[in-house]
Coordinates of C-alpha atoms and ligand atoms in Angstrom, one line a residue:
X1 CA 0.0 0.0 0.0
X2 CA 0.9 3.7 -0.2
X3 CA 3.8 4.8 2.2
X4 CA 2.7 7.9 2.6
X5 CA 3.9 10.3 5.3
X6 CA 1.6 10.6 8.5
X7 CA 1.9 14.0 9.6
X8 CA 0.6 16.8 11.5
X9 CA 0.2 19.4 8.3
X10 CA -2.4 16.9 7.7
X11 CA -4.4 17.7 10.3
X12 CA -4.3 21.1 10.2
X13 CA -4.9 21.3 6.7
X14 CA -8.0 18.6 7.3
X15 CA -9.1 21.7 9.4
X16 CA -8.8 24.2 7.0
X17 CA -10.3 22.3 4.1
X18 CA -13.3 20.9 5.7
X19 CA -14.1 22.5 9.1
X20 CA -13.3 26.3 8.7
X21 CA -17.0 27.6 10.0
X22 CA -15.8 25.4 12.7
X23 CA -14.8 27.7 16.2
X24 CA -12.2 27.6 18.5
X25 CA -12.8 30.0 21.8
X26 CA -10.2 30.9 23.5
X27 CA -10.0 32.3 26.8
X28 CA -6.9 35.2 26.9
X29 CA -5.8 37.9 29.5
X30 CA -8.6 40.4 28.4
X31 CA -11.2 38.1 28.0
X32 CA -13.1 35.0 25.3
X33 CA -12.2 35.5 21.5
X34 CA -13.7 33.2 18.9
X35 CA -12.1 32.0 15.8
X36 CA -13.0 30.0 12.9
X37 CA -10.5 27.0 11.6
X38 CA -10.6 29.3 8.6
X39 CA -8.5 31.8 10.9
X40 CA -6.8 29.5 13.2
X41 CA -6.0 28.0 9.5
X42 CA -4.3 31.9 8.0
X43 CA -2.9 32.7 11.0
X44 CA -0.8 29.3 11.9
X45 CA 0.5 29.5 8.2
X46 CA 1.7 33.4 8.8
X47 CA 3.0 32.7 11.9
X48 CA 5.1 29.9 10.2
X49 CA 5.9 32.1 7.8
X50 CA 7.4 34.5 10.4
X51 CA 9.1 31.7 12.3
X52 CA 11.1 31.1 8.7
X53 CA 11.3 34.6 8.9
X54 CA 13.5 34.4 11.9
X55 CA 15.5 32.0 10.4
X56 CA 13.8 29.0 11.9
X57 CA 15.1 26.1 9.8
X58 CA 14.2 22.2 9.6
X59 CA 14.7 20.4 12.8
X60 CA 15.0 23.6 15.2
X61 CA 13.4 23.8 18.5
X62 CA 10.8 26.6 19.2
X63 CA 9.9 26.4 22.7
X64 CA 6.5 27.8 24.3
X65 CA 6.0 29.1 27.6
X66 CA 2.0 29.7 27.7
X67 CA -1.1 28.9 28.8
X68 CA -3.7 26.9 26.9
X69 CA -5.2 29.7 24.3
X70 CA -5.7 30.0 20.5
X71 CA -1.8 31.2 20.1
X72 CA -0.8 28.0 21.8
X73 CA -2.4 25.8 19.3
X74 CA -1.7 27.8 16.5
X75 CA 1.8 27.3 17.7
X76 CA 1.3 23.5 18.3
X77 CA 1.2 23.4 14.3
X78 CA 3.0 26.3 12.9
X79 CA 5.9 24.8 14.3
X80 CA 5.9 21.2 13.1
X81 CA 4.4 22.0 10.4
X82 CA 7.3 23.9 8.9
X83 CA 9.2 21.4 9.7
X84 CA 10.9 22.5 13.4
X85 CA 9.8 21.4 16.6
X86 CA 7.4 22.4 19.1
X87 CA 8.9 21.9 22.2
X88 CA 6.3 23.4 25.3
X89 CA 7.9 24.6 28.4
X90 CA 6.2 23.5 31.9
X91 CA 5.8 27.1 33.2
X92 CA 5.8 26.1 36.7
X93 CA 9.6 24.7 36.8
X94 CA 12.3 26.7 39.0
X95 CA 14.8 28.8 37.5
X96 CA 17.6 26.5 37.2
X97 CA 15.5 23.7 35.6
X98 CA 14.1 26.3 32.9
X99 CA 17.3 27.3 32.5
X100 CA 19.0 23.5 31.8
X101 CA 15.9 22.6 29.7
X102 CA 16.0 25.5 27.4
X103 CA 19.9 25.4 27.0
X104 CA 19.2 21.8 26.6
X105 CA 16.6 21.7 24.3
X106 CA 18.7 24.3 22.3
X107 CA 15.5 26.3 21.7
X108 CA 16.0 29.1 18.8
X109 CA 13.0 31.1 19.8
X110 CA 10.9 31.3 22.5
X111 CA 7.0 32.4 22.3
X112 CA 6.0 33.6 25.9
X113 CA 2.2 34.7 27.2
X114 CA 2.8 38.7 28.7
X115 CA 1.8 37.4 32.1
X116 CA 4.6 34.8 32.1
X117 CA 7.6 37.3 30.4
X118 CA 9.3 38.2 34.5
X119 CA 10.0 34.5 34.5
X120 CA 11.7 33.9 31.0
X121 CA 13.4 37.3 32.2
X122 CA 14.6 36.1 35.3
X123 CA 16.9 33.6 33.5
X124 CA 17.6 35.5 30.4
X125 CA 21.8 35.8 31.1
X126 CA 21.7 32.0 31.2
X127 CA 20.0 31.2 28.1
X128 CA 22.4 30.5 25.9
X129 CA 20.6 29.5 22.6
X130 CA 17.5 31.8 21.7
X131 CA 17.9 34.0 18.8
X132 CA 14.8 35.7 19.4
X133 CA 11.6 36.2 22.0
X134 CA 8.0 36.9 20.9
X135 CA 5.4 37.8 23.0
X136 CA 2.3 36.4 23.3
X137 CA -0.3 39.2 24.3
X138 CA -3.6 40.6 22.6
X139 CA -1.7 43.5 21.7
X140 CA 0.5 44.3 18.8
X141 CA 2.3 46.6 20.9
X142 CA 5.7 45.6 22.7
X143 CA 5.4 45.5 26.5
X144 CA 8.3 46.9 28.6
X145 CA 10.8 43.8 28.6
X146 CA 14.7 42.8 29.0
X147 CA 14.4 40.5 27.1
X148 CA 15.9 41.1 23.3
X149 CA 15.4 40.9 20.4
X150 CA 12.1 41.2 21.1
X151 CA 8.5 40.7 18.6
X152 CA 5.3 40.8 19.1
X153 CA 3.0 37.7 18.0
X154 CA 0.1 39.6 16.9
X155 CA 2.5 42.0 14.7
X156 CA 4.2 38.6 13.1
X157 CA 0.5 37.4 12.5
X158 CA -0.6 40.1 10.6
X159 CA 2.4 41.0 8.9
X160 CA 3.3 37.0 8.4
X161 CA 2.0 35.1 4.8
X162 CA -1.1 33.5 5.2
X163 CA -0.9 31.1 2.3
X164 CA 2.5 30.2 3.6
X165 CA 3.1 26.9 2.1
X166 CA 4.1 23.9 4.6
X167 CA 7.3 21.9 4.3
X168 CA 6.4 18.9 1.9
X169 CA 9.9 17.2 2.7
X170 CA 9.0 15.8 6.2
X171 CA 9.5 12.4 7.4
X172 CA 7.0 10.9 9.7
X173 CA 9.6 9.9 11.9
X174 CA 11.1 13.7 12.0
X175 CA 10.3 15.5 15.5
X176 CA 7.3 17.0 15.6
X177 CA 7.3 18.1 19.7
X178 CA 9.4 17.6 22.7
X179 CA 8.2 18.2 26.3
X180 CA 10.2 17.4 29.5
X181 CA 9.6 15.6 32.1
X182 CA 10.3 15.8 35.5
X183 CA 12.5 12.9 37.4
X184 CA 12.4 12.5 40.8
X185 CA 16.3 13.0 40.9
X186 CA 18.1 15.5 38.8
X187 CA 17.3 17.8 36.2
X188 CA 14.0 16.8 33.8
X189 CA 14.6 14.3 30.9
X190 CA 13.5 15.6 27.5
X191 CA 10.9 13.5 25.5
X192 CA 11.0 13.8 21.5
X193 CA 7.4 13.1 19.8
X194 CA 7.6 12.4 15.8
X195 CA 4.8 13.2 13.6
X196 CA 4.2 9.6 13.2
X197 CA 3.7 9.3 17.3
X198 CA 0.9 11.8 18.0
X199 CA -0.4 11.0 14.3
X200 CA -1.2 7.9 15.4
X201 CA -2.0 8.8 19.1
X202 CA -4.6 11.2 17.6
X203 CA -6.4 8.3 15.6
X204 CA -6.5 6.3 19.2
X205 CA -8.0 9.3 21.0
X206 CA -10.5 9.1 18.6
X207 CA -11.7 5.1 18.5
X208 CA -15.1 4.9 20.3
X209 CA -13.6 2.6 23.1
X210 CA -10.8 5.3 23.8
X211 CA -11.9 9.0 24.5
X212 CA -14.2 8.8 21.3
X213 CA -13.4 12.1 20.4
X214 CA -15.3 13.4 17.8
X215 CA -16.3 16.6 14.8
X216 CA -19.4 16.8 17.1
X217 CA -17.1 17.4 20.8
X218 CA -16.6 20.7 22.2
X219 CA -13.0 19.5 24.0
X220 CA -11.6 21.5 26.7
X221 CA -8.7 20.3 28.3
X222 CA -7.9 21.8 31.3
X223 CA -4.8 19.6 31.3
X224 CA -1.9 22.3 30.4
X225 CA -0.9 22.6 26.7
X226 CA 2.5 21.9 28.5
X227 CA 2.2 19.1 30.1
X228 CA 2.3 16.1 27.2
X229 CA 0.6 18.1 24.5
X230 CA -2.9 18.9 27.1
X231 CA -2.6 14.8 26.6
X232 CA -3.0 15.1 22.6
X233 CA -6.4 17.1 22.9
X234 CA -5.2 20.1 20.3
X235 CA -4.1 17.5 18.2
X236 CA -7.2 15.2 17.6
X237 CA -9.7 17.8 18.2
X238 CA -7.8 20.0 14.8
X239 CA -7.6 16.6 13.1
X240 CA -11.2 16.1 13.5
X241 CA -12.5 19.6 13.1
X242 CA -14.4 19.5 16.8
X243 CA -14.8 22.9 18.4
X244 CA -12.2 23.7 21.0
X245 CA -12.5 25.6 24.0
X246 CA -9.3 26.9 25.2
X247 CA -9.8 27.9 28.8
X248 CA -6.5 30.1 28.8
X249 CA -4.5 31.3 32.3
X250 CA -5.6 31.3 35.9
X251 CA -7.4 28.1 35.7
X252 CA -10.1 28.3 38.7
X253 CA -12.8 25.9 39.9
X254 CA -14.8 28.7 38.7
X255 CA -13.6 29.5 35.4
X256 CA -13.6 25.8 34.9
X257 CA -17.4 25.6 36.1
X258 CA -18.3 28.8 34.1
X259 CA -16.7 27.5 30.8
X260 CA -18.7 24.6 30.4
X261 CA -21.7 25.6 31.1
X262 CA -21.4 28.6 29.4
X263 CA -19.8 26.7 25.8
X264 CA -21.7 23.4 26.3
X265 CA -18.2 21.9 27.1
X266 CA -19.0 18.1 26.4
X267 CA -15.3 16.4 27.3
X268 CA -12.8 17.8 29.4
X269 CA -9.6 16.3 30.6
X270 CA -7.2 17.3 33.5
X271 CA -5.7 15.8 37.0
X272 CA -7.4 14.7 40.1
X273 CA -6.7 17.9 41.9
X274 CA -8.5 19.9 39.2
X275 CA -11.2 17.8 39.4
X276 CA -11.6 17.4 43.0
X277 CA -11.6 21.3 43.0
X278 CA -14.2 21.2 40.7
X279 CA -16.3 18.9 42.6
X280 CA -16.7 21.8 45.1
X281 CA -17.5 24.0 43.2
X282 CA -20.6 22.3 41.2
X283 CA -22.0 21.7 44.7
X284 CA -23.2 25.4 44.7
X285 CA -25.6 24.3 42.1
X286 CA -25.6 27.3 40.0
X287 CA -23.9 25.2 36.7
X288 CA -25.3 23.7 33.9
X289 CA -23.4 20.8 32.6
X290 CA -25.7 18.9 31.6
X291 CA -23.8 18.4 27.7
X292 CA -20.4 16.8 29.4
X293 CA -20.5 13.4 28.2
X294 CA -17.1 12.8 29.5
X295 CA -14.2 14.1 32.2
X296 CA -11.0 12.4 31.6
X297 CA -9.2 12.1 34.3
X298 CA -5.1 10.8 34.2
X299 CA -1.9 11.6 35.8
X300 CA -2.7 10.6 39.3
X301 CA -4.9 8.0 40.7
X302 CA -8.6 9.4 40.6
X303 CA -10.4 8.4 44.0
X304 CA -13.5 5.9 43.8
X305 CA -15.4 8.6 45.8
X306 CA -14.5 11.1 43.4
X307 CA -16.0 8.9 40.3
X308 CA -18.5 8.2 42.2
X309 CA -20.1 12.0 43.1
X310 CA -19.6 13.4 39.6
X311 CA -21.7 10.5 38.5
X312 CA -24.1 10.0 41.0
X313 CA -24.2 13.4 42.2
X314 CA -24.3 15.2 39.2
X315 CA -24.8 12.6 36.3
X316 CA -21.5 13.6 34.7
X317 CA -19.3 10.0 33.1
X318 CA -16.2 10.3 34.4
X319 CA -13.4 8.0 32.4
X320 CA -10.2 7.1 34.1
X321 CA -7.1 6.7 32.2
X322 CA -2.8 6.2 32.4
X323 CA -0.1 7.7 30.6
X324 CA 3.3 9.4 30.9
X325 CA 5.0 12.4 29.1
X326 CA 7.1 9.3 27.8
X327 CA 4.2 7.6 26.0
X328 CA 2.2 10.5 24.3
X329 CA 0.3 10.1 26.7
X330 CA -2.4 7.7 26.5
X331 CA -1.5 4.2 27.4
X332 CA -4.7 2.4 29.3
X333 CA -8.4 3.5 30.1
X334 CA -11.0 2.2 32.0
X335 CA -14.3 1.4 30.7
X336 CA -16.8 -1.5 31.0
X337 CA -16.6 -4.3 28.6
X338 CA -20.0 -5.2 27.2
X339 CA -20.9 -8.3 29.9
X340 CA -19.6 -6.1 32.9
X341 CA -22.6 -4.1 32.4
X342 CA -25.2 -6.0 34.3
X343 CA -22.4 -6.0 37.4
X344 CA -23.3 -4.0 40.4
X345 CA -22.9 -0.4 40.9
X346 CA -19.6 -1.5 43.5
X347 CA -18.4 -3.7 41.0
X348 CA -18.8 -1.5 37.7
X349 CA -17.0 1.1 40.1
X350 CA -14.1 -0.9 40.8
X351 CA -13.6 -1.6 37.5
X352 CA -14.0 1.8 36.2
X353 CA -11.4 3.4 38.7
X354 CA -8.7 1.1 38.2
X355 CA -6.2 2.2 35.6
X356 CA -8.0 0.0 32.5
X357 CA -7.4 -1.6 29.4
X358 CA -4.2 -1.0 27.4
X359 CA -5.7 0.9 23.9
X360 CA -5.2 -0.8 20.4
X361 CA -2.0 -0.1 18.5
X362 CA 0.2 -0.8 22.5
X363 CA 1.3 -3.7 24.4
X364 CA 2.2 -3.8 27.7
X365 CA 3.1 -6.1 30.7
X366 CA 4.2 -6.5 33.8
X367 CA 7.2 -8.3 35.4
X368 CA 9.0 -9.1 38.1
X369 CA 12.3 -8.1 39.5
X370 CA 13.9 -11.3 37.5
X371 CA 11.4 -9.7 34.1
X372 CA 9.4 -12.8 34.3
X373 CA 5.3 -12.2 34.1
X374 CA 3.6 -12.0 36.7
X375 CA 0.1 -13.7 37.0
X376 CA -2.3 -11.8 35.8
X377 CA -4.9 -12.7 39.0
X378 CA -5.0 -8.5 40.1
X379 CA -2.5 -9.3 42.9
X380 CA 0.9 -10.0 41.9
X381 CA 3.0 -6.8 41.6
X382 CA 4.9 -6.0 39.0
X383 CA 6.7 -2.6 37.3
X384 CA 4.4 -1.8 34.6
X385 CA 6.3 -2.3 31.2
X386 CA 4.9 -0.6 27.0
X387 CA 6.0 -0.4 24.0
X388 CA 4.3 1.0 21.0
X389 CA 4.8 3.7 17.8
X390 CA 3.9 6.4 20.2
X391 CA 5.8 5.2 23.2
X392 CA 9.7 7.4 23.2
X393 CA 12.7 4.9 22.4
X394 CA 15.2 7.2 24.5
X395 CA 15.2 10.5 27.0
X396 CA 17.0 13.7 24.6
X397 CA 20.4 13.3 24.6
X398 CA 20.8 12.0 28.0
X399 CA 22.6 8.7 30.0
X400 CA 19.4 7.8 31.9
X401 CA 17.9 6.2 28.7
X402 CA 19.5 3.2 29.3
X403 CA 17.5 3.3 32.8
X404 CA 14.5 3.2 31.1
X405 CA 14.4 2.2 27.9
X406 CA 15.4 -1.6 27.4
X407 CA 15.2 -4.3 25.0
X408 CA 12.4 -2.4 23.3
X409 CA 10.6 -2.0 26.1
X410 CA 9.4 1.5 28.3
X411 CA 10.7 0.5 32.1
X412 CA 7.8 3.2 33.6
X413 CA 8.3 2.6 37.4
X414 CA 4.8 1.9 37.9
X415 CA 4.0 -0.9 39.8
X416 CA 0.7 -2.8 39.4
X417 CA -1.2 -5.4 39.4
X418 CA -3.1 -6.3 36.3
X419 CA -6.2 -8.7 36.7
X420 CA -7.6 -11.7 34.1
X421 CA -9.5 -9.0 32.5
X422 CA -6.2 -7.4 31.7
X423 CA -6.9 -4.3 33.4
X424 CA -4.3 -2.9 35.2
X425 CA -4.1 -1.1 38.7
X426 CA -1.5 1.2 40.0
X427 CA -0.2 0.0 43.4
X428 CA 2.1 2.8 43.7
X429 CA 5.3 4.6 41.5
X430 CA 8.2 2.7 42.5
X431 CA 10.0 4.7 45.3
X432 CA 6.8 5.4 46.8
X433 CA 5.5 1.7 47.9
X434 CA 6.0 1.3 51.6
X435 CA 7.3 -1.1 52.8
X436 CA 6.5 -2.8 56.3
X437 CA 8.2 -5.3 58.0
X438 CA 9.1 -6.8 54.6
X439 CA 5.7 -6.4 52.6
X440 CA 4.3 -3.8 50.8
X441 CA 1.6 -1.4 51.5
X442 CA 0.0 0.6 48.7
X443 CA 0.1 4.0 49.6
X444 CA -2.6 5.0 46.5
X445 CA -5.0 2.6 47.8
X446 CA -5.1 4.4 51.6
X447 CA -4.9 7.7 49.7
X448 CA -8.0 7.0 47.4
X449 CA -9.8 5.6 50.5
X450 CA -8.8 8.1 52.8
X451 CA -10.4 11.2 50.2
X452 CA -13.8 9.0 50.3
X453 CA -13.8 10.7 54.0
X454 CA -16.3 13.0 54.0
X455 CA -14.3 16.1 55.6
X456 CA -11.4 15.5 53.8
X457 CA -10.4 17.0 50.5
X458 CA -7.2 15.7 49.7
X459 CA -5.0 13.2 51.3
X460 CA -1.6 11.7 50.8
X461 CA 0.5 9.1 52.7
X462 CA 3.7 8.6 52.6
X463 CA 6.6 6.2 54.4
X464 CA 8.5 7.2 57.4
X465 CA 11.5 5.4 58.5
X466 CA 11.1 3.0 61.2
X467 CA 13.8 1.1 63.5
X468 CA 11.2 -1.9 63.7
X469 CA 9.5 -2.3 60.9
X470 CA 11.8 -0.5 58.1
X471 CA 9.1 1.7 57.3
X472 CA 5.4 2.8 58.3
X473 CA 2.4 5.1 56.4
X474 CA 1.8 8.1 57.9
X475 CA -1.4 9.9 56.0
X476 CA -1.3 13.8 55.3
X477 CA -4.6 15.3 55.4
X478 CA -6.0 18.3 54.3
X479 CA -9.5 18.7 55.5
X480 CA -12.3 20.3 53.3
X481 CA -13.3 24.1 54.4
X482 CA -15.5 23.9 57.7
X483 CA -15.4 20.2 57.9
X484 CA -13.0 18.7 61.2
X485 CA -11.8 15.5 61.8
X486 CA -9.6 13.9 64.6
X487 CA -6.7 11.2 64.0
X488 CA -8.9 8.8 65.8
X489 CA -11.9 9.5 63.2
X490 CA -9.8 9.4 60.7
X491 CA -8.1 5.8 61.1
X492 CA -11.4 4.9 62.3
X493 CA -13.1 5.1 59.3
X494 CA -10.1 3.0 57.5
X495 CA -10.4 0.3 60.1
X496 CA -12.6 -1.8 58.1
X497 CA -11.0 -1.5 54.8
X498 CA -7.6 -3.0 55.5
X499 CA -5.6 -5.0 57.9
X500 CA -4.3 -3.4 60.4
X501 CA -0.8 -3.1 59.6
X502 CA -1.3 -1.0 56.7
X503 CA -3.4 1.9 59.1
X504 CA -1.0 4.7 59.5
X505 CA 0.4 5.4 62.3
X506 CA -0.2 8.9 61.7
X507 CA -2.0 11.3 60.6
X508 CA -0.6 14.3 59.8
X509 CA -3.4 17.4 59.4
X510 CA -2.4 20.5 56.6
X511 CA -3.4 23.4 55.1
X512 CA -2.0 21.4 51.6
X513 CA -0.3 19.1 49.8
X514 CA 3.0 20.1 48.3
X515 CA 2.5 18.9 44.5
X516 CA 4.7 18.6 41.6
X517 CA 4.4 20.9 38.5
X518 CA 2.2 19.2 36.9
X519 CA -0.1 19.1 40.2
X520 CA 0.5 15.7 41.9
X521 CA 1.4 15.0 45.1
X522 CA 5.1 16.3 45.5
X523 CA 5.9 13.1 48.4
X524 CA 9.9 13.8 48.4
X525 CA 8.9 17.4 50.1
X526 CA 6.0 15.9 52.2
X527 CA 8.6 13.4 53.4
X528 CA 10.7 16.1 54.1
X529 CA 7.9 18.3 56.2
X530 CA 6.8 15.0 58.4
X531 CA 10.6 13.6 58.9
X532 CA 11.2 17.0 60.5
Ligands
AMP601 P1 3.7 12.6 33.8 O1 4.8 12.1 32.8 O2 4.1 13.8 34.5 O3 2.4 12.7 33.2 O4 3.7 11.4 34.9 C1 3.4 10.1 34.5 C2 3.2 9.3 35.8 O5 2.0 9.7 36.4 C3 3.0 7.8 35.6 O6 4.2 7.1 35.5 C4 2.2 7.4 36.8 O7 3.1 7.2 37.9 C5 1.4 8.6 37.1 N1 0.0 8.4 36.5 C6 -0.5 8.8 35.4 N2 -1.8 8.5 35.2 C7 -2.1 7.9 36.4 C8 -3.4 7.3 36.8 N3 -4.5 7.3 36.1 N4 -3.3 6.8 38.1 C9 -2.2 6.7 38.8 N5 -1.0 7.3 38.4 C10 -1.0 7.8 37.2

C-alpha cells in the first residue's frame, strides 16, 4: 500500500479544508475571543511564515511558555508543520531547571504569554541558545521587557504570509514536539514526539472505546498545553475539526465551572486535583453541565469517591485513564466491557477506577524483578512495562535512557497489578511503595480511601523510617473548608477496609499538599515536612 507520510500538516490542513466555519474559543488575558478554523488555519500559516522569517530552519526547537489559548495551538502546528519542533515549556519549573531545559533543548525562539515574560526574564543571562523572544499578548504593541530581540505575536501574524506553504519534505519519523519531564532526581529528561507518534495517538483518541473524540465534541482540556501536549487534545480535536475551548490562564474551579456551562463543554480532561476542585464548586448548584458526556481524568490516581459524586451526584461520566510524558500520553483506560454491564454499581465502580485496558495499537506487561510475568490474578505486583509507535525509544540526549528504555521496552516505574480482564491497577510509583516489616503497602490505595472521608479533600501518605518495621504510612490530610476530623476519626473510618498493619500510624493534618508541577502530590517534600 501507499507509504505515505503521516503528519501533523495533515491535520491542520483537514481543518482548514473541511471544518473552517468550525470555532475555537479561547479564553486570553482580556477576556473570550472566537475563531474560525478558517482563521486559526491563516494565521498558523503566517505565523510559520514569520518563524522562517527568523530564520527557523528544519529540525529547530521553538519552545513555548504559555497557557492553553488559540496562540498555543496555532503554535502546536506552525511549528511542526514547517518542519521544526514544538517543544512546550512547563511554566511552573524553578529557574535553574528552565534554565537547563532551554539550554538543553537548544530552543531558537521562544513564544512567551505577557503574564509569564518576568520568569523567561529572570533567567535570560543564562539562556544560551534563543535567537529571538516573541510575546504572546492581545496587543501588537511591545510590552516593557529585558528581554531582546524582542517581537510581538500579533504583529508577526498580521504581517506574516497566510498562504505560507508547509514543508512537503517531512519524514514521519522527524520531530514534531518535545516536552520534558520531570524525574524525581536530577534535572527533567526531554521526551522527543515524531509526527508519526501523535499522528497515530490522535487516531486512538479518537476510537469509540478510547476517548471517542469526535467533529461533534466541544473539547476542553484543562490539562496544560505543557504538560504532554494537554494529553494530545489540540491534536485530535484539529484533526477532527471538533470545536475547541481553550480555557487560557488562571485556571479556577470557577472559570472551569463557568466555561462549560457557558460553551456546552461536552469532554474535558485534567488531574485529580482539578477535578476534585471542581467537585466543590458544582455543589453550589448554579452550573449547567448537563452536555459533558465525558471528564477524563489521568496523571494521578482518581479516588473511587471522586467517580463516584460526579456520576451519582451530578450525572457527569467520568473516564479514568494512564499515561506518561514518555508515552504520548495515552496508554490504558478504564471502561466497561460489554458483559460487565449488568455488574453491580460497586463492581462497575471498581472496575472503572482502576487504571484500565491498554488501547489498540500498544502492548504492555508486567514483570517481576527477574522480568518474568507476573500472573495476571490483580494481585501479583509488577513494574508496569509498553512499547508501542507512540511510546519514546530514549530521553534527549541524555545517560538515563539506558534506565528506562530496554530491549524495546518503556521500564515506567509503575508498579501494578493487572487482573484476568487485563486491566491494570496502579499499586504505587516505584519509590513510593512502603514497605512494612518486609511487605508492601499501597500508599494510593489508603490515599483514594482516605479522600472518600467526607471532611477531607485531599489526602496523601507517605513512608517514614522506622527502626522496627523498616518503614510505616503516615497519611497527610487536608481537610475540606468547615469540615473537622480527629486522628482517631480518621483511622477509624479506614479500620474496616484494610488490615491493620497498613493503618497509618499517623495522621498528619495540613493546610495542603505540596505537588509537583504538573499538580500531583510532591511526596519527596512531604517526606521532608513529616521527617522533621
Ligand atoms: P507525567 O509524565 O508527569 O504525566 O507522569 C506520569 C506518571 O503519572 C505515571 O508514570 C504514573 O506514575 C502517574 N500516573 C499517570 N496517570 C495515572 C493514573 N491514572 N493513576 C495513577 N497514576 C497515574
Amino acid at each position: 500500500m501507499m507509504d505515505t507520510p503521516l503528519t501533523l500538516v495533515s491535520l491542520i490542513e483537514r481543518a482548514e479544508k473541511y471544518f473552517s466555519k468550525k470555532e475555537v474559543i479561547s479564553r486570553t488575558h482580556t477576556g473570550i475571543q472566537h475563531f474560525t478554523y478558517e482563521e486559526i488555519g491563516k494565521r498558523t500559516r503566517a505565523l510559520a511564515s514569520a518563524l522562517k522569517k527568523l530564520g527557523v530552519e528544519k529540525g529547530d526547537r521553538v519552545g513555548t511558555f504559555a497557557w492553553n489559548h488559540h496562540r498555543h495551538l496555532e503554535a502546536y502546528f506552525a511549528a511542526p508543520s514547517m518542519g521544526a519542533v514544538l517543544h512546550t515549556i512547563n511554566i511552573r519549573l524553578s529557574p535553574e531547571h528552565l534554565t537547563y531545559i532551554i539550554n538543553h533543548a537548544e530552543d531558537k525562539v521562544l513564544l512567551i504569554d505577557i503574564d509569564l515574560l518576568p520568569l523567561i526574564e529572570r533567567v535570560k543571562d543564562e539562556l544560551t541558545s534563543v535567537k529571538a523572544f516573541i510575546v504572546m499578548s492581545d496587543e501588537k504593541e511591545l510590552p516593557e521587557s529585558t528581554l531582546s530581540p524582542l517581537y510581538s505575536y500579533e504583529q508577526l501574524v498580521s504581517d506574516g504570509d497566510e498562504n505560507f506553504e508547509y514543508a512537503t519534505d517531512i519524514d514521519e519519523n522527524d520531530p514534531a514536539g518535545m516536552c520534558y519531564t520531570s524525574a524525581t532526581t536530577g534535572k527533567p529528561k526531554g521526551v522527543v514526539y515524531t509526527h508519526r507518534g501523535i499522528f497515530l495517538h490522535s487516531m486512538a483518541l479518537s476510537m469509540a472505546d478510547t476517548a471517542a473524540i469526535s467533529e461533534s465534541d466541544r473539547v476542553m482540556p484543562v490539562v496544560p498545553m505543557f504538560h504532554a501536549n494537554a494529553w494530545g487534545m489540540p491534536f485530535v480535536s484539529t484533526m477532527l475539526g471538533a470545536t475547541q475551548v481553550l480555557p487560557g490562564p488562571m485556571m479556577t474551579p470557577q472559570i472551569i465551572a463557568e466555561m462549560i456551562d457557558k460553551y456546552d463543554v461536552t469532554i474535558s480532561a485534567g488531574v485529580p486535583t482539578i477535578w476534585l476542585g471542581l467537585l466543590q464548586e458544582l455543589e453550589k448548584g448554579i452550573y449547567d453541565t448537563s452536555h459533558l458526556r465525558a471528564i477524563l481524568c489521568g496523571g494521578s490516581a482518581a479516588p473511587k469517591s471522586m467517580i463516584r459524586s460526579y456520576e451519582t451526584d451530578f450525572n457527569i461520566p467520568f473516564i479514568h485513564a494512564y499515561g506518561m510524558t514518555e508515552t504520548t500520553p495515552i496508554v490504558t483506560l478504564a471502561r466497561l466491557k460489554s458483559y460487565q454491564t449488568d455488574l453491580s454499581e460497586e463492581e462497575r465502580l471498581d472496575i472503572r477506577s482502576r487504571q484500565g485496558t491498554v488501547v489498540p495499537g500498544l502492548d504492555i506487561k508486567v514483570v517481576d524483578e527477574n522480568g518474568d510475568e507476573v500472573e495476571a490474578d490483580g494481585e501479583a505486583m509488577g513494574e508496569l512495562l509498553i512499547r508501542g509507535p507512540w511510546i519514546a525509544d530514549e530521553y534527549y540526549k541524555d545517560d538515563r535512557t539506558k534506565d528506562a528504555f530496554k530491549d524495546g521496552w518503556l521500564y515506567t516505574g509503575d508498579v501494578v497489578t493487572i487482573d484476568n480482564e487485563g486491566s491494570i491497577k496502579i499499586v504505587d510509583r516505584m519509590g513510593d511503595l512502603i514497605k512494612s516489616g518486609g511487605e508492601w503497602i499501597s500508599s494510593v490505595d489508603l490515599e483514594n480511601t482516605l479522600m472518600a472521608h467526607p471532611a477531607i479533600f485531599e489526602a496523601a501518605v507517605i513512608a517514614v523510617p522506622d527502626p522496627k518495621w523498616q518503614e510505616r504510612p503516615v497519611a497527610c490530610v487536608v481537610l475540606k473548608p468547615d469540615k473537622l476530623a480527629t486522628e482517631a476519626e480518621v483511622l477509624k473510618f479506614l479500620e474496616p477496609q484494610f488490615a491493620k498493619w497498613w493503618l497509618p500510624d499517623k495522621v498528619v493534618f495540613m493546610k495542603e499538599i505540596p505537588k509537583t508541577s504538573v499538580g500531583k502530590f510532591l511526596k519527596r517534600d512531604l517526606r521532608e515536612i513529616v521527617n522533621k
